[in-house]
Amino acid sequence: MALILGVVILALEMITGVFICLSLAIGLFSVALIEFLSQNFHLERDVLIFAVVAMGAFIGLRLTFRSKGDVKTAREDVNDY
């Protein structure tokens, strides 16, 4: 189930270009891998793995692909007159 959801969300990310979907897909693929390796389903474990991996993927991808144009600074202050 997690593998199917991962593929659907990855396809959604490819279509829309929304950055958060890639992190969610990575989290779902990691849950699918853990379920495949352990051959069982534990809801609490799977939710925890999904949350940790998806958040780590989001932070890691955000830091990796951050561009200098993301942060804008004001050249002239409104209060200077």
Short mmCIF file of C-alpha atoms in Angstrom, two decimals:
data_model
loop_
_atom_site.label_atom_id
_atom_site.label_comp_id
_atom_site.label_asym_id
_atom_site.label_seq_id
_atom_site.Cartn_x
_atom_site.Cartn_y
_atom_site.Cartn_z
CA MET A 1 0.00 0.00 0.00
CA ALA A 2 2.80 2.41 0.89
CA LEU A 3 4.54 1.65 -2.39
CA ILE A 4 1.42 2.47 -4.41
CA LEU A 5 0.90 5.72 -2.47
CA GLY A 6 4.57 6.59 -2.99
CA VAL A 7 4.27 6.15 -6.75
CA VAL A 8 1.05 8.21 -6.86
CA ILE A 9 2.57 11.07 -4.84
CA LEU A 10 5.78 10.96 -6.88
CA ALA A 11 3.70 11.23 -10.07
CA LEU A 12 1.80 14.12 -8.50
CA GLU A 13 5.12 15.84 -7.76
CA MET A 14 6.24 15.36 -11.36
CA ILE A 15 3.02 16.88 -12.69
CA THR A 16 2.71 19.83 -10.32
CA GLY A 17 6.31 20.49 -9.27
CA VAL A 18 5.31 20.88 -5.62
CA PHE A 19 8.44 20.33 -3.57
CA ILE A 20 6.79 18.79 -0.51
CA CYS A 21 5.45 15.84 -2.51
CA LEU A 22 8.97 14.57 -3.16
CA SER A 23 9.67 14.41 0.57
CA LEU A 24 6.40 12.57 1.20
CA ALA A 25 7.19 10.09 -1.57
CA ILE A 26 10.63 9.39 -0.08
CA GLY A 27 8.99 8.77 3.31
CA LEU A 28 6.44 6.39 1.78
CA PHE A 29 9.13 4.48 -0.14
CA SER A 30 11.09 4.01 3.09
CA VAL A 31 7.97 2.62 4.81
CA ALA A 32 7.39 0.27 1.88
CA LEU A 33 10.99 -0.95 2.13
CA ILE A 34 10.70 -1.57 5.88
CA GLU A 35 7.40 -3.43 5.39
CA PHE A 36 8.98 -5.54 2.66
CA LEU A 37 12.04 -6.40 4.73
CA SER A 38 10.13 -7.22 7.91
CA GLN A 39 7.18 -8.91 6.14
CA ASN A 40 4.65 -7.38 8.54
CA PHE A 41 2.63 -4.24 9.16
CA HIS A 42 2.83 -2.20 12.36
CA LEU A 43 0.93 1.07 12.17
CA GLU A 44 2.82 2.88 14.92
CA ARG A 45 6.23 1.90 13.55
CA ASP A 46 5.27 2.80 9.99
CA VAL A 47 3.87 6.21 10.96
CA LEU A 48 7.00 6.99 12.97
CA ILE A 49 9.32 5.95 10.14
CA PHE A 50 7.28 7.94 7.64
CA ALA A 51 7.31 11.08 9.78
CA VAL A 52 11.03 10.98 10.56
CA VAL A 53 12.17 10.14 7.03
CA ALA A 54 9.80 12.61 5.33
CA MET A 55 10.88 15.45 7.64
CA GLY A 56 14.54 14.57 7.20
CA ALA A 57 14.11 14.41 3.43
CA PHE A 58 12.33 17.77 3.39
CA ILE A 59 15.05 19.49 5.42
CA GLY A 60 17.85 17.81 3.48
CA LEU A 61 16.37 18.59 0.07
CA ARG A 62 15.56 22.16 1.10
CA LEU A 63 19.14 22.78 2.23
CA THR A 64 20.55 21.06 -0.86
CA PHE A 65 18.48 22.89 -3.47
CA ARG A 66 18.20 26.28 -1.76
CA SER A 67 19.01 29.11 -4.13
CA LYS A 68 20.24 32.58 -3.35
CA GLY A 69 17.00 34.04 -4.70
CA ASP A 70 14.99 32.43 -1.89
CA VAL A 71 15.92 35.13 0.61
CA LYS A 72 15.19 38.70 -0.39
CA THR A 73 16.54 41.66 1.51
CA ALA A 74 15.20 45.16 1.28
CA ARG A 75 17.65 47.59 -0.28
CA GLU A 76 15.91 50.67 0.98
CA ASP A 77 14.25 50.82 4.32
CA VAL A 78 10.79 52.35 4.42
CA ASN A 79 11.65 54.11 7.64
CA ASP A 80 14.61 55.98 6.11
CA TYR A 81 13.40 59.38 4.93
#
